[in-house]
Amino acid sequence: AIEMLRENKVPQEHADHLMKIALSEMDRLNGIITDFLLYARPQEPNVKPFDLHQSLKNVLTLLQSSESKGENVTISTKLDGSLFITGDSKQIQQVFWNLGLNAIDAVYDGGGIDIYTRESKNAVEVVFSDSGMGINKSDIDNIFYPFFTTKEKGTGLGLSIAQKITEEHGGKIVVESKGTGMGATFRVILPLNN
């Protein structure tokens, strides 16, 4: 597309279409490279106390305006007050972003996503629950493997990156799905400050 545009051999209406394709592909490739670098060369965490609820709200704002979000997707949250933990807020936001995008993809044609937190004595759970297509039982053990994907345009790195960051923060991600068409729930379990 770029070569054709450079040679200036296409009518203007085709040129505009080719430019849109080129820009879209550039964004897609940039996303693949970014995911790959995040997985292959993670940064050292910048650990300090931060408000987990504020981080979730920041991600929620981005998800609400994401191009991936369909018009019939409802995102509900329950994030009352502040909830401080120690970790790298940017890396944890990456975890939430990846899980949020997965949930949006799962309910693209309509449905709901619930995002909320639950505290226990020593940990906090951040829950992403969707009413989407769910996860096939044969795939559920593979979803955190690098490059495993069931999406046409996915890199298969989003959940691997989320898991890696969570584990580096002393936590884990637990996934539950009753099967295809039954929705899915991802629980990010992180240690609380004591």
PDB file of C-alpha atoms in Angstrom:
ATOM      1  CA  ALA A   1       0.000   0.000   0.000  1.00  0.00           C
ATOM      2  CA  ILE A   2       2.775   2.439   0.888  1.00  0.00           C
ATOM      3  CA  GLU A   3       4.679   1.659  -2.329  1.00  0.00           C
ATOM      4  CA  MET A   4       1.558   2.343  -4.377  1.00  0.00           C
ATOM      5  CA  LEU A   5       1.002   5.615  -2.537  1.00  0.00           C
ATOM      6  CA  ARG A   6       4.633   6.627  -3.057  1.00  0.00           C
ATOM      7  CA  GLU A   7       4.373   6.011  -6.784  1.00  0.00           C
ATOM      8  CA  ASN A   8       1.228   8.152  -6.872  1.00  0.00           C
ATOM      9  CA  LYS A   9      -0.433   5.789  -9.371  1.00  0.00           C
ATOM     10  CA  VAL A  10      -3.830   5.364  -7.692  1.00  0.00           C
ATOM     11  CA  PRO A  11      -6.915   7.606  -7.724  1.00  0.00           C
ATOM     12  CA  GLN A  12      -7.479   9.723  -4.594  1.00  0.00           C
ATOM     13  CA  GLU A  13     -10.407   7.640  -3.260  1.00  0.00           C
ATOM     14  CA  HIS A  14      -8.227   4.503  -3.454  1.00  0.00           C
ATOM     15  CA  ALA A  15      -5.307   6.377  -1.950  1.00  0.00           C
ATOM     16  CA  ASP A  16      -7.376   7.252   1.133  1.00  0.00           C
ATOM     17  CA  HIS A  17      -8.417   3.611   1.515  1.00  0.00           C
ATOM     18  CA  LEU A  18      -4.816   2.400   1.133  1.00  0.00           C
ATOM     19  CA  MET A  19      -3.666   4.943   3.733  1.00  0.00           C
ATOM     20  CA  LYS A  20      -6.260   3.655   6.237  1.00  0.00           C
ATOM     21  CA  ILE A  21      -5.068   0.080   5.639  1.00  0.00           C
ATOM     22  CA  ALA A  22      -1.413   1.075   6.057  1.00  0.00           C
ATOM     23  CA  LEU A  23      -2.113   2.930   9.325  1.00  0.00           C
ATOM     24  CA  SER A  24      -4.211   0.076  10.677  1.00  0.00           C
ATOM     25  CA  GLU A  25      -1.495  -2.462   9.874  1.00  0.00           C
ATOM     26  CA  MET A  26       1.142  -0.202  11.426  1.00  0.00           C
ATOM     27  CA  ASP A  27      -0.877  -0.100  14.671  1.00  0.00           C
ATOM     28  CA  ARG A  28      -1.321  -3.881  14.588  1.00  0.00           C
ATOM     29  CA  LEU A  29       2.393  -4.517  14.071  1.00  0.00           C
ATOM     30  CA  ASN A  30       3.289  -2.026  16.783  1.00  0.00           C
ATOM     31  CA  GLY A  31       0.991  -3.924  19.168  1.00  0.00           C
ATOM     32  CA  ILE A  32       2.666  -7.236  18.315  1.00  0.00           C
ATOM     33  CA  ILE A  33       6.151  -5.820  18.852  1.00  0.00           C
ATOM     34  CA  THR A  34       5.140  -4.166  22.123  1.00  0.00           C
ATOM     35  CA  ASP A  35       3.636  -7.426  23.425  1.00  0.00           C
ATOM     36  CA  PHE A  36       6.693  -9.388  22.392  1.00  0.00           C
ATOM     37  CA  LEU A  37       9.087  -6.960  24.087  1.00  0.00           C
ATOM     38  CA  LEU A  38       7.004  -6.897  27.272  1.00  0.00           C
ATOM     39  CA  TYR A  39       7.191 -10.667  27.417  1.00  0.00           C
ATOM     40  CA  ALA A  40      10.802 -11.142  26.299  1.00  0.00           C
ATOM     41  CA  ARG A  41      12.384  -8.223  28.157  1.00  0.00           C
ATOM     42  CA  PRO A  42      10.268  -7.206  31.148  1.00  0.00           C
ATOM     43  CA  GLN A  43      11.313  -4.115  33.067  1.00  0.00           C
ATOM     44  CA  GLU A  44      12.341  -4.183  36.699  1.00  0.00           C
ATOM     45  CA  PRO A  45       9.318  -3.288  38.816  1.00  0.00           C
ATOM     46  CA  ASN A  46       9.278   0.198  40.351  1.00  0.00           C
ATOM     47  CA  VAL A  47       7.840  -0.940  43.672  1.00  0.00           C
ATOM     48  CA  LYS A  48       6.012   1.530  45.902  1.00  0.00           C
ATOM     49  CA  PRO A  49       2.578   1.862  47.535  1.00  0.00           C
ATOM     50  CA  PHE A  50      -0.264   2.786  45.174  1.00  0.00           C
ATOM     51  CA  ASP A  51      -4.053   2.857  45.132  1.00  0.00           C
ATOM     52  CA  LEU A  52      -5.242  -0.306  43.395  1.00  0.00           C
ATOM     53  CA  HIS A  53      -8.743   1.095  42.905  1.00  0.00           C
ATOM     54  CA  GLN A  54      -7.384   4.204  41.185  1.00  0.00           C
ATOM     55  CA  SER A  55      -5.312   2.010  38.852  1.00  0.00           C
ATOM     56  CA  LEU A  56      -8.429   0.018  37.978  1.00  0.00           C
ATOM     57  CA  LYS A  57     -10.373   3.234  37.346  1.00  0.00           C
ATOM     58  CA  ASN A  58      -7.600   4.465  35.021  1.00  0.00           C
ATOM     59  CA  VAL A  59      -7.785   1.231  33.030  1.00  0.00           C
ATOM     60  CA  LEU A  60     -11.583   1.364  33.029  1.00  0.00           C
ATOM     61  CA  THR A  61     -11.493   4.835  31.444  1.00  0.00           C
ATOM     62  CA  LEU A  62      -9.243   3.492  28.675  1.00  0.00           C
ATOM     63  CA  LEU A  63     -11.396   0.394  28.170  1.00  0.00           C
ATOM     64  CA  GLN A  64     -14.591   2.467  27.916  1.00  0.00           C
ATOM     65  CA  SER A  65     -13.091   4.457  25.033  1.00  0.00           C
ATOM     66  CA  SER A  66     -11.269   1.502  23.419  1.00  0.00           C
ATOM     67  CA  GLU A  67     -11.909   0.911  19.719  1.00  0.00           C
ATOM     68  CA  SER A  68     -12.293  -2.786  20.569  1.00  0.00           C
ATOM     69  CA  LYS A  69     -15.369  -2.146  22.728  1.00  0.00           C
ATOM     70  CA  GLY A  70     -18.652  -2.789  20.981  1.00  0.00           C
ATOM     71  CA  GLU A  71     -21.649  -0.528  21.589  1.00  0.00           C
ATOM     72  CA  ASN A  72     -23.634  -3.229  23.404  1.00  0.00           C
ATOM     73  CA  VAL A  73     -20.927  -4.012  25.973  1.00  0.00           C
ATOM     74  CA  THR A  74     -21.611  -2.903  29.538  1.00  0.00           C
ATOM     75  CA  ILE A  75     -18.754  -2.588  32.034  1.00  0.00           C
ATOM     76  CA  SER A  76     -19.817  -2.466  35.695  1.00  0.00           C
ATOM     77  CA  THR A  77     -17.505  -1.860  38.641  1.00  0.00           C
ATOM     78  CA  LYS A  78     -17.581  -1.866  42.397  1.00  0.00           C
ATOM     79  CA  LEU A  79     -14.504   0.017  43.561  1.00  0.00           C
ATOM     80  CA  ASP A  80     -15.396   1.907  46.728  1.00  0.00           C
ATOM     81  CA  GLY A  81     -12.798   3.991  48.522  1.00  0.00           C
ATOM     82  CA  SER A  82      -9.042   3.455  48.324  1.00  0.00           C
ATOM     83  CA  LEU A  83      -7.166   0.173  48.508  1.00  0.00           C
ATOM     84  CA  PHE A  84      -3.396   0.483  48.796  1.00  0.00           C
ATOM     85  CA  ILE A  85      -0.956  -2.270  47.897  1.00  0.00           C
ATOM     86  CA  THR A  86       2.777  -2.254  47.174  1.00  0.00           C
ATOM     87  CA  GLY A  87       3.983  -2.891  43.633  1.00  0.00           C
ATOM     88  CA  ASP A  88       4.598  -1.300  40.257  1.00  0.00           C
ATOM     89  CA  SER A  89       1.347   0.491  39.405  1.00  0.00           C
ATOM     90  CA  LYS A  90       2.144   0.680  35.670  1.00  0.00           C
ATOM     91  CA  GLN A  91       2.869  -3.025  35.420  1.00  0.00           C
ATOM     92  CA  ILE A  92      -0.260  -3.916  37.395  1.00  0.00           C
ATOM     93  CA  GLN A  93      -2.282  -1.640  35.106  1.00  0.00           C
ATOM     94  CA  GLN A  94      -0.866  -3.640  32.174  1.00  0.00           C
ATOM     95  CA  VAL A  95      -2.303  -6.795  33.791  1.00  0.00           C
ATOM     96  CA  PHE A  96      -5.717  -5.128  34.136  1.00  0.00           C
ATOM     97  CA  TRP A  97      -5.564  -3.764  30.582  1.00  0.00           C
ATOM     98  CA  ASN A  98      -4.810  -7.203  29.127  1.00  0.00           C
ATOM     99  CA  LEU A  99      -7.606  -8.864  31.129  1.00  0.00           C
ATOM    100  CA  GLY A 100     -10.020  -6.060  30.266  1.00  0.00           C
ATOM    101  CA  LEU A 101      -9.298  -6.332  26.537  1.00  0.00           C
ATOM    102  CA  ASN A 102      -9.804 -10.107  26.690  1.00  0.00           C
ATOM    103  CA  ALA A 103     -13.154  -9.612  28.411  1.00  0.00           C
ATOM    104  CA  ILE A 104     -14.207  -7.019  25.803  1.00  0.00           C
ATOM    105  CA  ASP A 105     -13.268  -9.420  23.001  1.00  0.00           C
ATOM    106  CA  ALA A 106     -15.311 -12.158  24.670  1.00  0.00           C
ATOM    107  CA  VAL A 107     -18.493 -10.031  24.878  1.00  0.00           C
ATOM    108  CA  TYR A 108     -18.025  -7.935  21.731  1.00  0.00           C
ATOM    109  CA  ASP A 109     -21.526  -8.595  20.360  1.00  0.00           C
ATOM    110  CA  GLY A 110     -23.214  -7.647  23.622  1.00  0.00           C
ATOM    111  CA  GLY A 111     -23.025  -8.626  27.237  1.00  0.00           C
ATOM    112  CA  GLY A 112     -21.521  -7.491  30.461  1.00  0.00           C
ATOM    113  CA  ILE A 113     -18.215  -7.302  32.275  1.00  0.00           C
ATOM    114  CA  ASP A 114     -18.028  -6.964  36.056  1.00  0.00           C
ATOM    115  CA  ILE A 115     -14.835  -5.651  37.645  1.00  0.00           C
ATOM    116  CA  TYR A 116     -14.544  -5.581  41.421  1.00  0.00           C
ATOM    117  CA  THR A 117     -12.202  -6.297  44.323  1.00  0.00           C
ATOM    118  CA  ARG A 118     -12.497  -8.553  47.376  1.00  0.00           C
ATOM    119  CA  GLU A 119     -10.202  -8.291  50.378  1.00  0.00           C
ATOM    120  CA  SER A 120      -9.156 -11.106  52.658  1.00  0.00           C
ATOM    121  CA  LYS A 121      -6.734 -11.018  55.580  1.00  0.00           C
ATOM    122  CA  ASN A 122      -3.532 -11.232  53.534  1.00  0.00           C
ATOM    123  CA  ALA A 123      -4.577 -10.714  49.929  1.00  0.00           C
ATOM    124  CA  VAL A 124      -6.825  -8.842  47.550  1.00  0.00           C
ATOM    125  CA  GLU A 125      -8.624 -10.379  44.593  1.00  0.00           C
ATOM    126  CA  VAL A 126      -9.276  -8.284  41.516  1.00  0.00           C
ATOM    127  CA  VAL A 127     -12.067  -9.989  39.608  1.00  0.00           C
ATOM    128  CA  PHE A 128     -12.815  -9.643  35.886  1.00  0.00           C
ATOM    129  CA  SER A 129     -15.996 -11.583  35.152  1.00  0.00           C
ATOM    130  CA  ASP A 130     -17.664 -11.570  31.730  1.00  0.00           C
ATOM    131  CA  SER A 131     -20.800 -13.042  30.216  1.00  0.00           C
ATOM    132  CA  GLY A 132     -19.052 -13.801  26.944  1.00  0.00           C
ATOM    133  CA  MET A 133     -18.248 -16.915  24.992  1.00  0.00           C
ATOM    134  CA  GLY A 134     -16.278 -18.565  27.796  1.00  0.00           C
ATOM    135  CA  ILE A 135     -13.239 -20.778  27.425  1.00  0.00           C
ATOM    136  CA  ASN A 136     -13.279 -24.247  25.947  1.00  0.00           C
ATOM    137  CA  LYS A 137     -12.289 -26.809  28.595  1.00  0.00           C
ATOM    138  CA  SER A 138      -9.571 -28.171  26.301  1.00  0.00           C
ATOM    139  CA  ASP A 139      -8.018 -24.674  26.050  1.00  0.00           C
ATOM    140  CA  ILE A 140      -8.174 -23.585  29.683  1.00  0.00           C
ATOM    141  CA  ASP A 141      -4.845 -25.222  30.628  1.00  0.00           C
ATOM    142  CA  ASN A 142      -3.076 -23.544  27.691  1.00  0.00           C
ATOM    143  CA  ILE A 143      -4.272 -19.942  27.841  1.00  0.00           C
ATOM    144  CA  PHE A 144      -1.234 -18.665  29.782  1.00  0.00           C
ATOM    145  CA  TYR A 145       1.288 -20.255  27.413  1.00  0.00           C
ATOM    146  CA  PRO A 146       3.104 -17.733  25.202  1.00  0.00           C
ATOM    147  CA  PHE A 147       1.696 -17.461  21.672  1.00  0.00           C
ATOM    148  CA  PHE A 148      -1.383 -19.561  22.436  1.00  0.00           C
ATOM    149  CA  THR A 149      -4.467 -17.789  21.115  1.00  0.00           C
ATOM    150  CA  THR A 150      -7.938 -18.562  19.851  1.00  0.00           C
ATOM    151  CA  LYS A 151      -8.334 -15.071  18.353  1.00  0.00           C
ATOM    152  CA  GLU A 152      -7.826 -14.286  14.699  1.00  0.00           C
ATOM    153  CA  LYS A 153      -5.787 -11.161  15.464  1.00  0.00           C
ATOM    154  CA  GLY A 154      -4.268 -12.040  18.844  1.00  0.00           C
ATOM    155  CA  THR A 155      -0.551 -12.478  19.531  1.00  0.00           C
ATOM    156  CA  GLY A 156      -1.094 -14.992  22.314  1.00  0.00           C
ATOM    157  CA  LEU A 157       1.048 -12.915  24.672  1.00  0.00           C
ATOM    158  CA  GLY A 158      -1.502 -10.853  26.616  1.00  0.00           C
ATOM    159  CA  LEU A 159      -2.316 -13.464  29.259  1.00  0.00           C
ATOM    160  CA  SER A 160       1.304 -14.665  29.425  1.00  0.00           C
ATOM    161  CA  ILE A 161       2.424 -11.107  30.179  1.00  0.00           C
ATOM    162  CA  ALA A 162      -0.350 -10.657  32.761  1.00  0.00           C
ATOM    163  CA  GLN A 163       0.605 -13.876  34.505  1.00  0.00           C
ATOM    164  CA  LYS A 164       4.318 -13.058  34.486  1.00  0.00           C
ATOM    165  CA  ILE A 165       3.781  -9.588  36.004  1.00  0.00           C
ATOM    166  CA  THR A 166       1.378 -10.958  38.616  1.00  0.00           C
ATOM    167  CA  GLU A 167       3.817 -13.677  39.659  1.00  0.00           C
ATOM    168  CA  GLU A 168       6.639 -11.097  39.928  1.00  0.00           C
ATOM    169  CA  HIS A 169       4.393  -9.260  42.406  1.00  0.00           C
ATOM    170  CA  GLY A 170       3.960 -12.402  44.536  1.00  0.00           C
ATOM    171  CA  GLY A 171       0.500 -13.143  43.185  1.00  0.00           C
ATOM    172  CA  LYS A 172      -1.306 -15.457  40.803  1.00  0.00           C
ATOM    173  CA  ILE A 173      -4.149 -15.446  38.288  1.00  0.00           C
ATOM    174  CA  VAL A 174      -6.929 -18.014  38.613  1.00  0.00           C
ATOM    175  CA  VAL A 175      -9.343 -18.575  35.717  1.00  0.00           C
ATOM    176  CA  GLU A 176     -12.748 -20.209  35.833  1.00  0.00           C
ATOM    177  CA  SER A 177     -15.097 -21.002  32.971  1.00  0.00           C
ATOM    178  CA  LYS A 178     -17.859 -23.557  32.729  1.00  0.00           C
ATOM    179  CA  GLY A 179     -17.176 -23.938  29.017  1.00  0.00           C
ATOM    180  CA  THR A 180     -18.036 -22.379  25.700  1.00  0.00           C
ATOM    181  CA  GLY A 181     -20.878 -19.882  25.904  1.00  0.00           C
ATOM    182  CA  MET A 182     -20.799 -19.741  29.711  1.00  0.00           C
ATOM    183  CA  GLY A 183     -18.606 -16.675  30.339  1.00  0.00           C
ATOM    184  CA  ALA A 184     -15.296 -16.560  32.178  1.00  0.00           C
ATOM    185  CA  THR A 185     -13.901 -15.176  35.415  1.00  0.00           C
ATOM    186  CA  PHE A 186     -10.290 -14.149  35.935  1.00  0.00           C
ATOM    187  CA  ARG A 187      -9.181 -13.504  39.516  1.00  0.00           C
ATOM    188  CA  VAL A 188      -5.905 -11.640  40.064  1.00  0.00           C
ATOM    189  CA  ILE A 189      -4.783 -12.459  43.604  1.00  0.00           C
ATOM    190  CA  LEU A 190      -2.201 -10.042  45.020  1.00  0.00           C
ATOM    191  CA  PRO A 191      -0.665  -9.842  48.497  1.00  0.00           C
ATOM    192  CA  LEU A 192      -1.895  -7.025  50.736  1.00  0.00           C
ATOM    193  CA  ASN A 193       0.404  -4.773  52.731  1.00  0.00           C
ATOM    194  CA  ASN A 194       0.758  -5.792  56.370  1.00  0.00           C
TER     195      ASN A 194
END
